[in-house]
Coordinates of C-alpha atoms and ligand atoms in Angstrom, one line a residue:
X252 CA 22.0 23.4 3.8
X253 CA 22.2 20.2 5.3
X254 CA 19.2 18.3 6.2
X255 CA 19.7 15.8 8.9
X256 CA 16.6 13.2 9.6
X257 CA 16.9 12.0 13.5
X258 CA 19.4 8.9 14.4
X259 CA 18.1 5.7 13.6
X260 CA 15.6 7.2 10.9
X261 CA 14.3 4.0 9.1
X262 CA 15.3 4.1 5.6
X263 CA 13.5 1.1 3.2
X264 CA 11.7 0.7 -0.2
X265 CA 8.3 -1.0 -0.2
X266 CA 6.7 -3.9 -3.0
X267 CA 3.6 -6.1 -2.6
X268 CA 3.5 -10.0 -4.2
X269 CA 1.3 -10.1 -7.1
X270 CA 2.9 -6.8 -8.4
X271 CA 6.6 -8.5 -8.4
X272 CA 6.8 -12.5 -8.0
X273 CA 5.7 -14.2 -10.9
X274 CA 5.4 -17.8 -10.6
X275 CA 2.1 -16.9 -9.1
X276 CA 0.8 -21.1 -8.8
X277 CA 3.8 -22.2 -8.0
X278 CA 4.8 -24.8 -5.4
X279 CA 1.0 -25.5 -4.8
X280 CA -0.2 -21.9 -4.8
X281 CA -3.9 -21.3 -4.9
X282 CA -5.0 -18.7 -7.1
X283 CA -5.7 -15.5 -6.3
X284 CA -8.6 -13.1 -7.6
X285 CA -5.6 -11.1 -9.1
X286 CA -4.7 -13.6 -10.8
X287 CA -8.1 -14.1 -12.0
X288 CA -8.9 -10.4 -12.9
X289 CA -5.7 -10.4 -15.2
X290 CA -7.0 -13.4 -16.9
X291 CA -10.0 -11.5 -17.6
X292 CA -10.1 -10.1 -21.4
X293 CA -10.1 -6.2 -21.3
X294 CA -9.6 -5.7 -17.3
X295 CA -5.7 -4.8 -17.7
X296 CA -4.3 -2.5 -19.6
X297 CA -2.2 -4.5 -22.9
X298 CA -3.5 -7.9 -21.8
X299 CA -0.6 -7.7 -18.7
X300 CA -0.6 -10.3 -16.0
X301 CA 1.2 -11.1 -13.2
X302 CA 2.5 -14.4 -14.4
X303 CA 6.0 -13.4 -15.1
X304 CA 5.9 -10.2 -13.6
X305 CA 9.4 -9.6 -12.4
X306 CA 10.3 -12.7 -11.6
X307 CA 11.3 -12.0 -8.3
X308 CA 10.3 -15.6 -6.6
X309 CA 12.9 -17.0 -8.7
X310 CA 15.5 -14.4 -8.6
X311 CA 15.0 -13.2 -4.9
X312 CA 18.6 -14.0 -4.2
X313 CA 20.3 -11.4 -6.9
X314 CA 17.2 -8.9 -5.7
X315 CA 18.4 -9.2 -2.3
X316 CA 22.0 -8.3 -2.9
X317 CA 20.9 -5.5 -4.9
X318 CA 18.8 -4.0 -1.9
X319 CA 22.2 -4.7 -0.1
X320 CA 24.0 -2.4 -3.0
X321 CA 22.0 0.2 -1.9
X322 CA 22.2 0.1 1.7
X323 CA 18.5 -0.2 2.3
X324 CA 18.0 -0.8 5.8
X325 CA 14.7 -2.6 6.1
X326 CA 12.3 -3.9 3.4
X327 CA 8.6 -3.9 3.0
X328 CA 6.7 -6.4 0.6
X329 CA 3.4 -8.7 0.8
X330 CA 3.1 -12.3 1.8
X331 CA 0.7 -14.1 -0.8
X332 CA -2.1 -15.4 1.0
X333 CA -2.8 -18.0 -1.4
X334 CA 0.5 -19.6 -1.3
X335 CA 0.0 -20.2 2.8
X336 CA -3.3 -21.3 1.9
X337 CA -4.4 -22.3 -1.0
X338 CA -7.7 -22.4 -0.4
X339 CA -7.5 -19.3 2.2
X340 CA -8.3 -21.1 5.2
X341 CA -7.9 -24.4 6.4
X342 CA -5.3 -26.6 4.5
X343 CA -1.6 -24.8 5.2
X344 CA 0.8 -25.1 2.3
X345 CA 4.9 -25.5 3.2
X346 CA 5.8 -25.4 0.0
X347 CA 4.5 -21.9 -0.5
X348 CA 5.9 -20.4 3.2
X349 CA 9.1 -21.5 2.6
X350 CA 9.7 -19.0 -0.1
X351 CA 8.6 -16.6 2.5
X352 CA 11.5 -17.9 4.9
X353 CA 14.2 -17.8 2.5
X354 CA 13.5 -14.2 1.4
X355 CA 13.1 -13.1 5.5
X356 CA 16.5 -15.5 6.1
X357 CA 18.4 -13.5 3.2
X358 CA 17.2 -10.1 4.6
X359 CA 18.1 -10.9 7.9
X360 CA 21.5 -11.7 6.9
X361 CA 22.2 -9.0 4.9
X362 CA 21.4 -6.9 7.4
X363 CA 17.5 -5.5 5.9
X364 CA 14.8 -5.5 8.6
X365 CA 11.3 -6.9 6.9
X366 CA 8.7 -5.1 7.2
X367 CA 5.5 -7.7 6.3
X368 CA 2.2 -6.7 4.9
X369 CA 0.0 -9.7 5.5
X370 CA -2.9 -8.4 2.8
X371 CA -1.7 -6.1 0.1
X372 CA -4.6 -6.9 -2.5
X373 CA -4.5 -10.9 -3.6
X374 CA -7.4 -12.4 -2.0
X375 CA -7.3 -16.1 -2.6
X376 CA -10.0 -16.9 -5.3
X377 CA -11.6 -19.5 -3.2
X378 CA -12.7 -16.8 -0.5
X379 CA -14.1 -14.6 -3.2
X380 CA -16.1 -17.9 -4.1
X381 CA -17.2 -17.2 -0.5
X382 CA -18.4 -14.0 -1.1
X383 CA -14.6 -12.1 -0.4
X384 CA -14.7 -9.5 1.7
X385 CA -18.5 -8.5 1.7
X386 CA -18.6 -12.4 3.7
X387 CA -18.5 -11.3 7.6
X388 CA -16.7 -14.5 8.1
X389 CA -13.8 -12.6 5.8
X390 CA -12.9 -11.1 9.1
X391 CA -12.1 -14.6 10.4
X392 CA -11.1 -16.2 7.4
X393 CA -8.1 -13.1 7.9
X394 CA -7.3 -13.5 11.3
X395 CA -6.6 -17.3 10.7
X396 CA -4.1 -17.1 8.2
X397 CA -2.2 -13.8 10.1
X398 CA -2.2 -16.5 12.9
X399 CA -0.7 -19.0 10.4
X400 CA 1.5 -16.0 9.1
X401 CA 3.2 -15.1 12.3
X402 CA 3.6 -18.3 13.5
X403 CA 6.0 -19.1 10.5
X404 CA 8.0 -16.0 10.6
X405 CA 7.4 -14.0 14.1
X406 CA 10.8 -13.6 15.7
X407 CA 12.5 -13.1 12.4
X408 CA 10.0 -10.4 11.6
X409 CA 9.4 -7.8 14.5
X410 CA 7.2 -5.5 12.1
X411 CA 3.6 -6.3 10.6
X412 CA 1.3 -4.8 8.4
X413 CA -2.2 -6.0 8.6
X414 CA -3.7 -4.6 5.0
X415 CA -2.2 -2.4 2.7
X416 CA -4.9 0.8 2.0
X417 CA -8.4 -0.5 2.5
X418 CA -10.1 2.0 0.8
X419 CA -8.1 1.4 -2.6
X420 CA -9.6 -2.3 -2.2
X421 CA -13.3 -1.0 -1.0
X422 CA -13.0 2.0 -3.8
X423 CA -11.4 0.1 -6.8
X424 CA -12.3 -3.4 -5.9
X425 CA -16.1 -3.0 -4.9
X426 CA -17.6 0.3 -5.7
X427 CA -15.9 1.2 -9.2
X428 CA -14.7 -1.9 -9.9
X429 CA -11.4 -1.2 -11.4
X430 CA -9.3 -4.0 -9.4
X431 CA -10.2 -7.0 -8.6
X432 CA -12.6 -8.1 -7.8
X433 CA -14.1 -5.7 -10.2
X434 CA -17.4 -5.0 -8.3
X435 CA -19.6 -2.2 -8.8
X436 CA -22.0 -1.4 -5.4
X437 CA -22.3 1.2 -3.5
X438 CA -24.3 -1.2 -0.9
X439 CA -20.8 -3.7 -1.0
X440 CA -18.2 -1.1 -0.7
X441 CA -19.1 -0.2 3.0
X442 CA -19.5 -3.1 4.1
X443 CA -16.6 -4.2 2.7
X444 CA -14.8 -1.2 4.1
X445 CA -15.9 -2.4 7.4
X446 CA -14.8 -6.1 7.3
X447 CA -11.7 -5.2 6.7
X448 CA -11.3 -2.9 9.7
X449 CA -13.1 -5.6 11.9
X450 CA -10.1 -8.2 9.8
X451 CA -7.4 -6.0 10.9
X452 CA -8.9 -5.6 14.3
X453 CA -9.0 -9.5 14.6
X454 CA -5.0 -9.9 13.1
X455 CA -4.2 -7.3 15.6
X456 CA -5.6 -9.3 18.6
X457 CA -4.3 -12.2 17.6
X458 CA -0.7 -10.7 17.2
X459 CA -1.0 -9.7 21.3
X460 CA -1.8 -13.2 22.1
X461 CA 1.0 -15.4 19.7
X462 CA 3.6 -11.9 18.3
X463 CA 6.1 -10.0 20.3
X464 CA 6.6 -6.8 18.1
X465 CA 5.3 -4.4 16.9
X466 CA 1.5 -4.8 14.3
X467 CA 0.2 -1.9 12.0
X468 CA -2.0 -0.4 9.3
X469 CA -1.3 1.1 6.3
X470 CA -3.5 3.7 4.6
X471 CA -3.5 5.9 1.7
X472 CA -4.1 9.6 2.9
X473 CA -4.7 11.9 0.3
X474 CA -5.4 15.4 1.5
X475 CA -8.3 17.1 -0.4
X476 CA -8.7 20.7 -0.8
X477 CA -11.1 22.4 -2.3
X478 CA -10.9 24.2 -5.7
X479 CA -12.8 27.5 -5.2
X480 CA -14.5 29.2 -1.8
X481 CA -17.8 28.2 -3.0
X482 CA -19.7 26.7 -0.2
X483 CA -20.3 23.4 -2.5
X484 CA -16.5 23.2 -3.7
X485 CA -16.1 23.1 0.2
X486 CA -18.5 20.6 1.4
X487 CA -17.4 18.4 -1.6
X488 CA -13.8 18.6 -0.1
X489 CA -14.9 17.5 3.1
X490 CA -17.1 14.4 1.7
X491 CA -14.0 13.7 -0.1
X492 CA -11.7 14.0 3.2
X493 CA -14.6 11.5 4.7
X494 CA -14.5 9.2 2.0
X495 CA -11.0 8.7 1.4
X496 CA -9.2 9.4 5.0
X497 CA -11.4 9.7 7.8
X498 CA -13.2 6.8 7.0
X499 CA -10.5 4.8 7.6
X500 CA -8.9 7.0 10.6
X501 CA -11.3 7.6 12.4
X502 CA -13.0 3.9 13.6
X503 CA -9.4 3.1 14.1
X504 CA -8.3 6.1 16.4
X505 CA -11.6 7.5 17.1
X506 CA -13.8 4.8 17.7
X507 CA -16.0 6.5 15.4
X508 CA -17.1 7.1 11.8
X509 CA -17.6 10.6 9.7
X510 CA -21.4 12.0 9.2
X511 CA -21.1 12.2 5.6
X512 CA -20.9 8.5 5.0
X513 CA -24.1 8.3 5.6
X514 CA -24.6 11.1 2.8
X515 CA -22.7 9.3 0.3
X516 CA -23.7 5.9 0.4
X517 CA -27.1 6.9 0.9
X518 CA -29.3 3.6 1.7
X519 CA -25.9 1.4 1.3
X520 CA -24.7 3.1 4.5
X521 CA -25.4 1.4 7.7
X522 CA -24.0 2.9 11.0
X523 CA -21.4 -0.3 12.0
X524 CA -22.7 -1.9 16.0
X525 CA -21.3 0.4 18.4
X526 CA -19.5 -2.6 19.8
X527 CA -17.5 -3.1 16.5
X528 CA -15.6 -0.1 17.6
X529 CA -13.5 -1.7 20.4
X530 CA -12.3 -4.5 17.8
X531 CA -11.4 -1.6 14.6
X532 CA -10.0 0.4 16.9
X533 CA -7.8 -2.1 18.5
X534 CA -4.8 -0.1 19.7
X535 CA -1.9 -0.2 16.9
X536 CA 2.2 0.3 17.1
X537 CA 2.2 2.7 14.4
X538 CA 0.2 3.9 11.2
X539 CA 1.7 3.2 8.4
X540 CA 0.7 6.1 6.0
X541 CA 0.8 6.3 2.0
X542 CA 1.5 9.5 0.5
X543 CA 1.0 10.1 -3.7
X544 CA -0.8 13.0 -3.9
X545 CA -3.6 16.0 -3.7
X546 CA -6.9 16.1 -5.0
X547 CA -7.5 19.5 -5.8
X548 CA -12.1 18.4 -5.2
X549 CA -14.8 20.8 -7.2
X550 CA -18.5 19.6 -6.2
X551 CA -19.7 17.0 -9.2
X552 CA -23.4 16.0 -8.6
X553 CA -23.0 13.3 -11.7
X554 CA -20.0 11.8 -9.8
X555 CA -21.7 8.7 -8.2
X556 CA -22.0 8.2 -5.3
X557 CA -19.2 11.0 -3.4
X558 CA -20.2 14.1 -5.9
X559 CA -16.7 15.0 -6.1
X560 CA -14.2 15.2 -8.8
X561 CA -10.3 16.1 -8.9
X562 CA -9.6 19.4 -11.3
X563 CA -6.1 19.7 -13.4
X564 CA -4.1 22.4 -11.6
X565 CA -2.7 24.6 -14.4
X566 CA 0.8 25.2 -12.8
X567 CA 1.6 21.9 -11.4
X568 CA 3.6 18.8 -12.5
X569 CA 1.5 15.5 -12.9
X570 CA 3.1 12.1 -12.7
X571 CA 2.5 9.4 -15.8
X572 CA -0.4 8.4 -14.2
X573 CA -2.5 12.0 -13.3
X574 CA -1.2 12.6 -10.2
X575 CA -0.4 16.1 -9.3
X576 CA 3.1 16.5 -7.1
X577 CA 2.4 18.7 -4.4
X578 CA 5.1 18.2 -2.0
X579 CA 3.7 20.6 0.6
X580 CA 0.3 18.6 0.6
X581 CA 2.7 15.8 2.4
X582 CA 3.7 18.1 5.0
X583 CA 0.2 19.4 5.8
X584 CA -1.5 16.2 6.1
X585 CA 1.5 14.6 8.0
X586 CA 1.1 17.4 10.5
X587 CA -2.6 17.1 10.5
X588 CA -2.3 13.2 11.5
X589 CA -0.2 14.3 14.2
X590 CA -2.6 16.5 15.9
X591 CA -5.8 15.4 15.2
X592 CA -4.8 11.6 16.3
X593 CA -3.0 11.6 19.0
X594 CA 0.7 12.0 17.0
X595 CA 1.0 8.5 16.8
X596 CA 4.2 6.6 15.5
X597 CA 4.1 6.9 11.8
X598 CA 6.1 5.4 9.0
X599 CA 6.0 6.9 5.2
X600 CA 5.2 3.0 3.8
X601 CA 4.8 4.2 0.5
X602 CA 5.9 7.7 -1.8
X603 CA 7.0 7.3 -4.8
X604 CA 6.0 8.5 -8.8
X605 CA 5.6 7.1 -12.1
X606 CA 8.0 8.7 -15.1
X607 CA 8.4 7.4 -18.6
X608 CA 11.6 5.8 -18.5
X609 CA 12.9 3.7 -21.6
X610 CA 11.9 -0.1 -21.6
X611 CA 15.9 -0.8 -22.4
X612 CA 18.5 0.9 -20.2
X613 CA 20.8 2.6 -22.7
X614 CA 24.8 1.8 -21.3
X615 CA 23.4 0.7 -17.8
X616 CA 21.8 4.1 -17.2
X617 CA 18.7 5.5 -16.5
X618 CA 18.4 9.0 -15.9
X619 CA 15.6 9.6 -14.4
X620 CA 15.9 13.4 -13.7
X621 CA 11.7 14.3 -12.2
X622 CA 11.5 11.1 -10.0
X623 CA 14.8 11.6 -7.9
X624 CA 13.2 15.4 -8.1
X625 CA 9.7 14.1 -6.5
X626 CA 11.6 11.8 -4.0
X627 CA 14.1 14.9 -3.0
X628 CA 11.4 17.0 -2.6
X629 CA 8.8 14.8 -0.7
X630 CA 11.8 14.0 1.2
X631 CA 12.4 17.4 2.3
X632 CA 8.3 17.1 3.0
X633 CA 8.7 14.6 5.0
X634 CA 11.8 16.3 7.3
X635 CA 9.6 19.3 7.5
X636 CA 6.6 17.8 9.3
X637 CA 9.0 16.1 11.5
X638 CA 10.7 19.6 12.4
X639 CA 6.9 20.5 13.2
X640 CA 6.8 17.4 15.4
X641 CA 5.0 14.6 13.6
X642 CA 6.5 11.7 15.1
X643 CA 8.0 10.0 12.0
X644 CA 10.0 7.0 12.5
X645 CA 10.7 5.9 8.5
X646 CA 10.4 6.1 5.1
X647 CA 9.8 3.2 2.3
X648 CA 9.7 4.3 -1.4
X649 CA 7.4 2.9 -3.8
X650 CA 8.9 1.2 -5.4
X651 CA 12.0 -0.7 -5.0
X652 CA 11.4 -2.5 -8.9
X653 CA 9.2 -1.0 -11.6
X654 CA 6.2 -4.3 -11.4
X655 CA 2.7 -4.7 -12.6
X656 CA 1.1 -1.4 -11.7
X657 CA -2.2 -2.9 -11.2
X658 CA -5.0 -2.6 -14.0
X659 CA -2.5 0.0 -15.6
X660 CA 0.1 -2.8 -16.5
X661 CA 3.8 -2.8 -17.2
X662 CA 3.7 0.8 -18.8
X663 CA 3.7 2.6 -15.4
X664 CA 7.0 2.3 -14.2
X665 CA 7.1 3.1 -10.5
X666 CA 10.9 1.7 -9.5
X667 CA 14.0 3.4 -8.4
X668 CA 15.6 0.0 -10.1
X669 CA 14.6 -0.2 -14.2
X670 CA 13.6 -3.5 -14.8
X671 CA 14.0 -4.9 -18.7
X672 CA 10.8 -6.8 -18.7
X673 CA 12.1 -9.0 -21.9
X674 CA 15.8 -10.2 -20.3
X675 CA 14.9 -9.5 -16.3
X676 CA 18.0 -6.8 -16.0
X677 CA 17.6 -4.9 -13.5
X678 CA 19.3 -1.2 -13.6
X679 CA 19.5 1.3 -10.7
X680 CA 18.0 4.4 -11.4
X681 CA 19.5 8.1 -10.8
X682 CA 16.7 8.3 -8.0
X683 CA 18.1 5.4 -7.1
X684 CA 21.6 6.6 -6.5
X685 CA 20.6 9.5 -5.0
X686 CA 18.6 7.2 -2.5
X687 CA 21.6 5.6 -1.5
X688 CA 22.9 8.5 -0.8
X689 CA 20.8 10.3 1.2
X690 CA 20.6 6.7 3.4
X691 CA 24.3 6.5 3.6
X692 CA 24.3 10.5 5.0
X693 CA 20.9 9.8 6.6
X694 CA 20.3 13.6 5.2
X695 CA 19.6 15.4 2.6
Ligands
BGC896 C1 -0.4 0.7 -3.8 C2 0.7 0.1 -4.7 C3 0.6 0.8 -6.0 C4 0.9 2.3 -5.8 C5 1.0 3.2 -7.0 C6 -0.5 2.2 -3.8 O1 -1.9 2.5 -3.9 O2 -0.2 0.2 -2.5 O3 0.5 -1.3 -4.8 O4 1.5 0.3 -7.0 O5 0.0 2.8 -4.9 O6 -0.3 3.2 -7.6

């Protein structure tokens, strides 16, 4: 049976900076608190950086014919921050933006719309120096350079992304400390969580008054469902759904935040000023939404501070790094955005999984036999919630290059392209080729 997704369905794949440029002080480049953090002994797995990475800000050329190849039709990655500004505010850096304008000029002509995400994790090192994003004056600090960003590329790109998935960078950056910054505080995290909202609100104000498109935000949604009927199991999936979605969704749809944050954060929690809430929930163009996974919650008091914890379902598949694949969780919570905010216009900005593939392509093939399964699959997840009436305009898999997968490394590889990290060959992927297909029949 023949799956068509509606005309002029958006079809993409999706990358941030620091997980595929390399080169990362080039040209003037400040350094970022990535780049710091993987020059930390013992914070990434193997000693990776993102020095070298995949080298893609010297070989964007070849990179860009080979999103041609496979008939991507737009294409979403991260400005670096500290390349516009090296010191994150202040002192603007050509140099550094005018990689920016030859990648969005070789797009353009090939035919690729860009999609940009202005934050997607690298905070330049000189505003952590400043405090980062516990500062208030981040908020600012933010809004100058997206002034600075849209200014250089506006007009040529018609689609922006104010921060990629605040609550990875609250969660892993500043309460568990597993990404840079590498913070531990359950006082920082929500008030980091809330500069960033008040940041994006700020970007997104100052796109009305200089952009003439379209402005975003991209979260990570992961529906969590509870284990067992117990009572506990259930409230535990709701301080999970708090925590991880509605934390995020709400200030920016609802003007409003979730009861249980006060709950899990305990005296770290303080209720934002109700006149923050015009500026985080700044009206948007679409919601960019990021789709991996289920957690399948149990109630964990020793789980500081939410007192949840995600169980191994028996029956399922996992992904190399844990996750489970629940294709019909996609569906639910894509349907759920839909009617409990306002069906707003959504794009898939991120799906994708991590298999073991080999580090050398054997004859220029990968087979890669359970990723093209999960893409075929959420895929179908993906058409379904649209049949139900979610008002989904695209879809961008994660991710277009296997890269640095954060404090994981090189050993997760993510792409629909295999990249040889010792000679830099790059070598489409079944999923890949199936990709292309389904783009070229826009169906599955
Ligand atoms: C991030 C990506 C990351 C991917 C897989 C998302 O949270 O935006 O940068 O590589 O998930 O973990």
């Amino acid at each position: 049976m023949t799956r068509s997704f509606p005309a002029g369905f958006l079809w993409g794949a999706a990358t941030a900076a620091y997980q595929i440029e390399g080169s990362p002080l080039a040209d003037g480049a400040g350094e970022s608190i990535w780049h710091r953090f993987s020059h930390t002994p013992g914070r990434i797995a193997n000693g990776d950086t993102g020095d070298i990475a995949c080298d893609h800000y010297r070989r964007w050329e070849s990179d860009l014919d080979l999103m041609a190849s496979l008939g991507l039709k737009a294409y979403r990655f991260s400005l670096s921050w500290s390349r516009l500004y090296p010191e994150g505010t202040g002192r603007f850096n050509p140099a550094g933006a005018a990689f920016y304008d030859r990648l969005v000029d070789g797009l353009l002509a090939r035919g690729i719309e860009p999609y940009v995400t202005l934050y997607h994790w690298d905070l330049p090192a000189a505003l952590d120096d400043r405090g980062g994003w516990v500062n208030p004056d981040s908020a600012e600090w933010f809004a100058e350079y997206a002034r600075g960003a849209y200014r250089l590329l506006d007009g040529r790109v018609r689609n922006w992304v104010t921060l990629n998935e605040p609550w990875v960078i609250a969660d892993g950056g500043y309460l568990h400390g597993v990404l840079a910054p590498g913070h531990r505080s359950a006082w920082e995290a929500p008030r980091v969580s809330h500069n960033l909202l008040r940041a994006h609100g700020l970007a997104v104000r100052a796109y009305r008054a200089e952009g003439a498109h379209r402005i975003g935000l991209v979260l990570n949604l992961e529906p969590k469902v509870a284990a067992s009927d117990a009572p506990a199991d259930l409230a535990a999936a709701a301080r999970g759904d708090a925590y991880m979605n509605r934390q995020y969704l709400d200030p920016v749809f609802k003007q409003s935040h979730p009861e249980e944050l006060a709950d899990i954060f305990g005296p770290g929690w303080r209720q934002p000023p109700a006149a923050d809430y015009a500026l985080t929930g700044e009206k948007i163009d679409f919601l960019g939404i990021n789709y991996y996974s289920r957690g399948l919650t149990v109630n964990d008091p020793s789980a500081w501070p939410v007192r949840i914890r995600t169980i191994k379902n028996p029956s399922a598949t996992y992904t190399e790094t844990g996750w489970e694949v629940v294709p019909a969780a996609f569906t639910a919570l894509l349907v759920r955005v839909a009617q409990e905010y306002g069906n707003p216009p959504v794009y898939i900005t991120e799906n994708g999984s991590a298999f073991y593939d080999p580090p050398v392509a054997r004859a220029g093939r990968i087979d890669d036999p359970l990723r093209t399964q999960y893409l075929q699959d959420h895929l179908g997840a993906v058409h379904a919630a649209i049949a139900q009436g979610a008002d989904i305009r695209g879809y961008f898999v994660w991710s277009l290059l296997d890269n640095l997968e954060w404090s994981l490394g090189y050993g997760k590889r993510f792409g629909i392209v295999h990249v040889d990290y010792a000679s830099q060959v790059r070598t489409p992927k079944a999923s890949a080729l199936y990709y292309r297909d389904v783009i070229r029949r826009n169906a599955l």
